[in-house]
Protein backbone atom coordinates (compact mmCIF):
# COMPACT_ATOMS: atom_id res chain seq x y z
CA UNK A 1 -1.01 -8.90 17.82
CA UNK A 2 1.73 -10.49 20.05
CA UNK A 3 1.70 -8.37 22.98
CA UNK A 4 5.29 -9.36 24.15
CA UNK A 5 6.59 -8.16 21.02
CA UNK A 6 4.32 -5.07 20.70
CA UNK A 7 1.80 -3.69 17.78
CA UNK A 8 2.24 -5.26 14.58
CA UNK A 9 4.99 -2.69 12.99
CA UNK A 10 3.25 -3.09 9.52
CA UNK A 11 -0.13 -1.55 10.91
CA UNK A 12 1.32 0.76 13.52
CA UNK A 13 3.68 3.63 13.12
CA UNK A 14 6.51 3.22 15.35
CA UNK A 15 10.23 3.43 15.67
CA UNK A 16 12.58 3.90 18.54
CA UNK A 17 13.08 7.40 17.61
CA UNK A 18 9.54 8.40 16.71
CA UNK A 19 5.98 6.99 16.86
CA UNK A 20 2.45 8.20 15.98
CA UNK A 21 0.84 9.93 19.31
CA UNK A 22 -2.22 7.72 19.63
CA UNK A 23 0.55 4.83 20.27
CA UNK A 24 1.63 6.65 23.40
CA UNK A 25 1.54 4.25 26.40
CA UNK A 26 1.66 1.42 23.86
CA UNK A 27 5.20 1.55 22.70
CA UNK A 28 8.65 3.07 23.54
CA UNK A 29 9.90 5.82 21.42
CA UNK A 30 12.15 9.08 22.09
CA UNK A 31 9.06 11.32 20.62
CA UNK A 32 5.70 11.23 19.28
CA UNK A 33 3.57 12.97 16.59
CA UNK A 34 0.31 13.51 15.51
CA UNK A 35 0.91 13.20 11.78
CA UNK A 36 -0.20 15.40 8.86
CA UNK A 37 -2.46 14.35 6.16
CA UNK A 38 -1.44 14.27 2.36
CA UNK A 39 -2.92 13.50 -0.51
CA UNK A 40 -1.42 10.63 -3.27
CA UNK A 41 -1.04 12.50 -6.36
CA UNK A 42 0.95 9.84 -8.19
CA UNK A 43 -0.85 7.42 -10.25
CA UNK A 44 0.65 4.42 -8.39
CA UNK A 45 2.90 5.40 -5.51
CA UNK A 46 5.52 2.61 -4.06
CA UNK A 47 5.53 2.13 -0.28
CA UNK A 48 8.77 1.04 0.63
CA UNK A 49 10.31 -0.51 3.98
CA UNK A 50 13.35 1.67 4.28
CA UNK A 51 13.74 5.35 2.62
CA UNK A 52 15.91 4.15 -0.33
CA UNK A 53 15.20 3.80 -3.91
CA UNK A 54 15.83 0.02 -4.13
CA UNK A 55 14.29 -0.86 -0.77
CA UNK A 56 11.79 -3.49 -1.00
CA UNK A 57 8.10 -2.49 -1.76
CA UNK A 58 5.51 -3.57 0.62
CA UNK A 59 2.47 -2.29 -1.13
CA UNK A 60 1.24 0.44 -3.45
CA UNK A 61 -0.77 3.61 -2.83
CA UNK A 62 -2.94 4.63 -5.55
CA UNK A 63 -4.03 8.34 -6.56
CA UNK A 64 -6.39 10.22 -4.45
CA UNK A 65 -6.01 7.85 -1.46
CA UNK A 66 -4.56 9.80 1.90
CA UNK A 67 -1.15 9.19 3.70
CA UNK A 68 -0.28 10.29 6.92
CA UNK A 69 2.98 11.79 7.22
CA UNK A 70 4.98 11.69 10.84
CA UNK A 71 8.26 12.64 9.37
CA UNK A 72 9.66 14.24 6.09
CA UNK A 73 13.38 13.88 5.54
CA UNK A 74 15.87 13.69 2.71
CA UNK A 75 12.96 13.59 0.25
CA UNK A 76 11.24 10.77 1.81
CA UNK A 77 8.11 10.85 3.96
CA UNK A 78 7.18 7.96 6.60
CA UNK A 79 3.68 7.43 7.52
CA UNK A 80 0.71 5.02 7.38
CA UNK A 81 -1.95 4.59 4.69
CA UNK A 82 -5.32 5.76 6.12
CA UNK A 83 -6.98 2.79 3.65
CA UNK A 84 -5.36 -0.20 5.42
CA UNK A 85 -2.92 1.33 8.06
CA UNK A 86 0.18 0.01 6.34
CA UNK A 87 3.23 1.66 7.34
CA UNK A 88 6.19 2.63 5.44
CA UNK A 89 8.29 5.23 3.59
CA UNK A 90 7.19 7.07 0.09
CA UNK A 91 8.76 9.68 -2.20
CA UNK A 92 7.40 13.08 -0.37
CA UNK A 93 7.47 14.68 -3.85
CA UNK A 94 4.47 12.52 -4.71
CA UNK A 95 2.32 13.87 -1.82
CA UNK A 96 -0.04 17.00 -2.20
CA UNK A 97 -0.99 18.87 0.95
CA UNK A 98 -4.16 19.56 -0.83
CA UNK A 99 -7.12 18.10 1.01
CA UNK A 100 -9.57 16.15 -1.22
CA UNK A 101 -12.93 14.51 -0.43
CA UNK A 102 -13.28 12.22 -3.24
CA UNK A 103 -16.79 11.59 -4.97
CA UNK A 104 -15.87 8.70 -6.92
CA UNK A 105 -13.74 6.01 -7.31
CA UNK A 106 -12.15 4.42 -10.71
CA UNK A 107 -14.84 1.54 -11.55
CA UNK A 108 -13.14 0.10 -14.80
CA UNK A 109 -10.03 -1.68 -14.58
CA UNK A 110 -7.81 1.03 -15.97
CA UNK A 111 -8.60 4.61 -17.13
CA UNK A 112 -6.88 7.72 -18.22
CA UNK A 113 -6.91 11.44 -17.44
CA UNK A 114 -6.92 13.64 -20.48
CA UNK A 115 -6.00 17.48 -20.02
CA UNK A 116 -8.97 17.94 -22.38
CA UNK A 117 -12.41 16.06 -22.49
CA UNK A 118 -11.26 14.51 -25.82
CA UNK A 119 -10.00 10.99 -26.13
CA UNK A 120 -7.24 12.34 -28.80
CA UNK A 121 -5.23 14.82 -26.45
CA UNK A 122 -1.92 14.14 -24.82
CA UNK A 123 -0.46 13.16 -22.46
CA UNK A 124 -2.69 10.88 -20.82
CA UNK A 125 -2.30 9.88 -17.45
CA UNK A 126 -3.08 6.35 -16.33
CA UNK A 127 -5.59 5.76 -13.13
CA UNK A 128 -5.99 2.46 -11.90
CA UNK A 129 -9.04 0.67 -10.14
CA UNK A 130 -10.20 2.21 -7.03
CA UNK A 131 -8.30 5.52 -7.15
CA UNK A 132 -9.95 8.46 -5.75
CA UNK A 133 -11.02 11.39 -7.48
CA UNK A 134 -13.46 14.50 -6.89
CA UNK A 135 -15.43 15.57 -9.85
CA UNK A 136 -15.90 19.41 -10.22
CA UNK A 137 -17.96 19.03 -13.47
CA UNK A 138 -18.78 17.53 -16.74
CA UNK A 139 -18.85 17.89 -20.37
CA UNK A 140 -20.50 15.41 -22.81
CA UNK A 141 -18.76 11.93 -21.93
CA UNK A 142 -16.16 13.26 -19.52
CA UNK A 143 -15.87 14.48 -15.92
CA UNK A 144 -13.82 17.03 -15.04
CA UNK A 145 -11.62 16.46 -12.09
CA UNK A 146 -10.94 19.23 -9.38
CA UNK A 147 -7.35 18.30 -9.32
CA UNK A 148 -7.43 19.13 -12.89
CA UNK A 149 -7.91 16.62 -16.24
CA UNK A 150 -10.87 14.84 -17.44
CA UNK A 151 -11.93 11.57 -16.96
CA UNK A 152 -14.20 9.10 -19.18
CA UNK A 153 -17.42 9.55 -17.10
CA UNK A 154 -18.37 5.52 -17.06
CA UNK A 155 -15.34 4.66 -15.73
CA UNK A 156 -16.60 6.42 -12.46
CA UNK A 157 -18.74 5.06 -9.73
CA UNK A 158 -19.73 7.20 -6.83
CA UNK A 159 -18.32 6.93 -3.69
CA UNK A 160 -20.30 4.45 -2.01
CA UNK A 161 -21.62 2.64 -4.90
CA UNK A 162 -20.35 -0.79 -4.56
CA UNK A 163 -20.81 -4.01 -7.01
CA UNK A 164 -22.33 -7.28 -5.52
CA UNK A 165 -19.98 -10.23 -6.93
CA UNK A 166 -16.43 -9.28 -5.71
CA UNK A 167 -15.26 -12.27 -7.76
CA UNK A 168 -16.28 -10.73 -10.79
CA UNK A 169 -13.97 -7.78 -9.90
CA UNK A 170 -11.16 -10.29 -9.40
CA UNK A 171 -12.03 -11.64 -12.84
CA UNK A 172 -11.44 -8.67 -14.63
CA UNK A 173 -7.65 -8.80 -13.57
CA UNK A 174 -7.01 -12.26 -15.24
CA UNK A 175 -4.01 -11.76 -17.16
CA UNK A 176 -2.49 -9.06 -15.19
CA UNK A 177 1.34 -9.49 -14.23
CA UNK A 178 2.03 -10.49 -10.95
CA UNK A 179 3.98 -7.98 -9.12
CA UNK A 180 5.22 -8.47 -5.30
CA UNK A 181 3.59 -5.78 -3.37
CA UNK A 182 1.64 -4.63 -6.23
CA UNK A 183 -2.23 -3.57 -5.86
CA UNK A 184 -2.85 -2.07 -9.21
CA UNK A 185 -4.02 -2.82 -12.85
CA UNK A 186 -0.62 -2.73 -13.87
CA UNK A 187 0.61 -5.55 -11.56
CA UNK A 188 -0.21 -7.11 -8.01
CA UNK A 189 0.25 -10.08 -5.81
CA UNK A 190 -2.53 -12.50 -4.42
CA UNK A 191 -3.26 -10.35 -1.26
CA UNK A 192 -3.49 -7.63 -3.66
CA UNK A 193 -5.93 -9.14 -5.59
CA UNK A 194 -8.19 -10.23 -2.74
CA UNK A 195 -8.06 -6.28 -1.54
CA UNK A 196 -8.74 -4.68 -4.52
CA UNK A 197 -11.76 -6.97 -5.18
CA UNK A 198 -13.30 -6.40 -1.79
CA UNK A 199 -12.72 -2.82 -1.92
CA UNK A 200 -15.08 -2.41 -5.08
CA UNK A 201 -17.61 -4.52 -3.24
CA UNK A 202 -17.36 -2.29 -0.16
CA UNK A 203 -15.60 -4.76 1.95
CA UNK A 204 -12.33 -3.57 3.86
CA UNK A 205 -9.56 -5.68 3.75
CA UNK A 206 -6.06 -5.37 5.11
CA UNK A 207 -3.07 -5.81 3.21
CA UNK A 208 -1.32 -9.03 3.63
CA UNK A 209 -2.03 -12.92 3.64
CA UNK A 210 -1.70 -13.76 7.02
CA UNK A 211 -3.95 -10.44 8.15
CA UNK A 212 -6.70 -11.55 5.70
CA UNK A 213 -6.44 -14.71 6.79
CA UNK A 214 -7.37 -13.70 10.47
CA UNK A 215 -9.59 -11.21 9.92
CA UNK A 216 -11.79 -11.87 7.01
CA UNK A 217 -14.74 -13.81 6.96
CA UNK A 218 -15.32 -17.25 8.97
CA UNK A 219 -13.44 -20.31 8.87
CA UNK A 220 -15.07 -23.42 7.20
CA UNK A 221 -15.10 -26.29 9.81
CA UNK A 222 -12.07 -28.89 10.05
CA UNK A 223 -11.47 -31.29 8.60
CA UNK A 224 -12.32 -29.30 5.54
CA UNK A 225 -14.51 -30.75 2.90
CA UNK A 226 -13.34 -29.69 -0.50
CA UNK A 227 -16.43 -30.88 -2.28
CA UNK A 228 -18.65 -28.35 -0.67
CA UNK A 229 -16.44 -24.91 -1.89
CA UNK A 230 -18.52 -22.08 -3.16
CA UNK A 231 -17.77 -18.86 -5.44
CA UNK A 232 -16.13 -16.49 -2.83
CA UNK A 233 -14.27 -18.74 -0.67
CA UNK A 234 -10.88 -17.80 -0.02
CA UNK A 235 -8.44 -20.30 0.01
CA UNK A 236 -5.05 -19.79 2.16
CA UNK A 237 -1.68 -21.12 2.46
CA UNK A 238 0.92 -19.71 4.10
CA UNK A 239 1.84 -16.63 2.34
CA UNK A 240 -0.82 -17.33 -0.32
CA UNK A 241 -4.54 -16.85 -0.95
CA UNK A 242 -6.74 -17.38 -3.79
CA UNK A 243 -10.39 -16.88 -4.34
CA UNK A 244 -12.93 -19.81 -5.38
CA UNK A 245 -14.69 -18.89 -8.94
CA UNK A 246 -16.69 -21.77 -8.47
CA UNK A 247 -16.64 -25.43 -6.62
CA UNK A 248 -13.48 -26.42 -8.39
CA UNK A 249 -11.39 -23.59 -9.85
CA UNK A 250 -9.92 -20.34 -8.24
CA UNK A 251 -8.46 -17.31 -9.29
CA UNK A 252 -5.34 -16.17 -7.93
CA UNK A 253 -2.15 -13.91 -8.65
CA UNK A 254 0.80 -16.22 -8.66
CA UNK A 255 4.65 -16.58 -9.14
CA UNK A 256 4.07 -19.81 -11.19
CA UNK A 257 2.16 -18.47 -13.97
CA UNK A 258 3.45 -14.80 -13.35
CA UNK A 259 0.21 -13.28 -13.59
CA UNK A 260 -3.55 -13.92 -12.50
CA UNK A 261 -4.66 -17.00 -13.45
CA UNK A 262 -7.90 -19.25 -13.22
CA UNK A 263 -6.88 -22.86 -12.52
CA UNK A 264 -8.35 -26.05 -10.85
CA UNK A 265 -7.85 -25.92 -7.10
CA UNK A 266 -6.71 -29.49 -6.96
CA UNK A 267 -4.17 -28.86 -9.32
CA UNK A 268 -3.08 -25.66 -7.71
CA UNK A 269 -3.09 -27.61 -4.09
CA UNK A 270 -0.50 -30.48 -5.67
CA UNK A 271 1.75 -27.83 -6.83
CA UNK A 272 2.00 -25.51 -3.78
CA UNK A 273 2.24 -28.46 -1.38
CA UNK A 274 5.58 -28.98 -2.75
CA UNK A 275 6.50 -25.34 -1.97
CA UNK A 276 7.16 -23.45 1.00
CA UNK A 277 3.63 -22.74 1.46
CA UNK A 278 2.66 -26.31 2.03
CA UNK A 279 -0.96 -27.30 2.52
CA UNK A 280 -4.02 -25.28 2.95
CA UNK A 281 -4.21 -23.72 6.30
CA UNK A 282 -7.82 -22.73 5.83
CA UNK A 283 -11.01 -21.61 3.77
CA UNK A 284 -12.67 -18.53 4.96
CA UNK A 285 -16.31 -17.78 3.92
CA UNK A 286 -17.19 -14.10 3.48
CA UNK A 287 -21.14 -14.72 2.99
CA UNK A 288 -23.15 -17.07 5.11
CA UNK A 289 -24.86 -19.68 2.58
């Protein structure tokens, strides 16, 4: 945080005319609000920089996540994701006032909510990995959701149940298209891949690359010995991040392949060095070895 410039507006809800109540004394605003928690009821909900349909998308919210609303105006809600504190605008119609304490999360890359516990019924609503649901019952191979519909039970995991190897989660996204601001199984960007994979492993992560570089793991000492890299190491450039699959290869969502791809680190480094991202800025290790 740059104290001279104030708290990071991506992670702190404040504008000149309105700010979150807990920021009173830290920022200047005409008024402050406590905020009201709302449930995301869309499969995936774009969080935009401005209250306009064609505004840049900074990230996405997933079904069952909580969005704290500080203002609702002209069909738009301005607030903050409780998952990672990201601030922005979402369509108010995609939020529900109904409170939900999730019991399960989607563990498969993608699943569907069916109107009946039958795979042949329509329409089937897609849910991405890490979507949150509350299970109220079961019939056969399906779990009934309190918000309505049925999900194949094997695609769910109890809240608090995590995988050991987050890299294996990242590998499930191989081939998924690159999407700036995306963080679901239809499309995601480099930091979205890191955040989604770490969440399945029970590791909290902020959203953007610079935030992740500043807060995740411990930096390998300089000068970096690229012969000593290990599975799970995070390789950072200015505005980009990849996950080491082994000592030589990394997986990353990238605009060169326009998808999630695995490639040799040395090849990626050579190509990225010729772009605005330049050279590797740090390598962070999450697990001490």
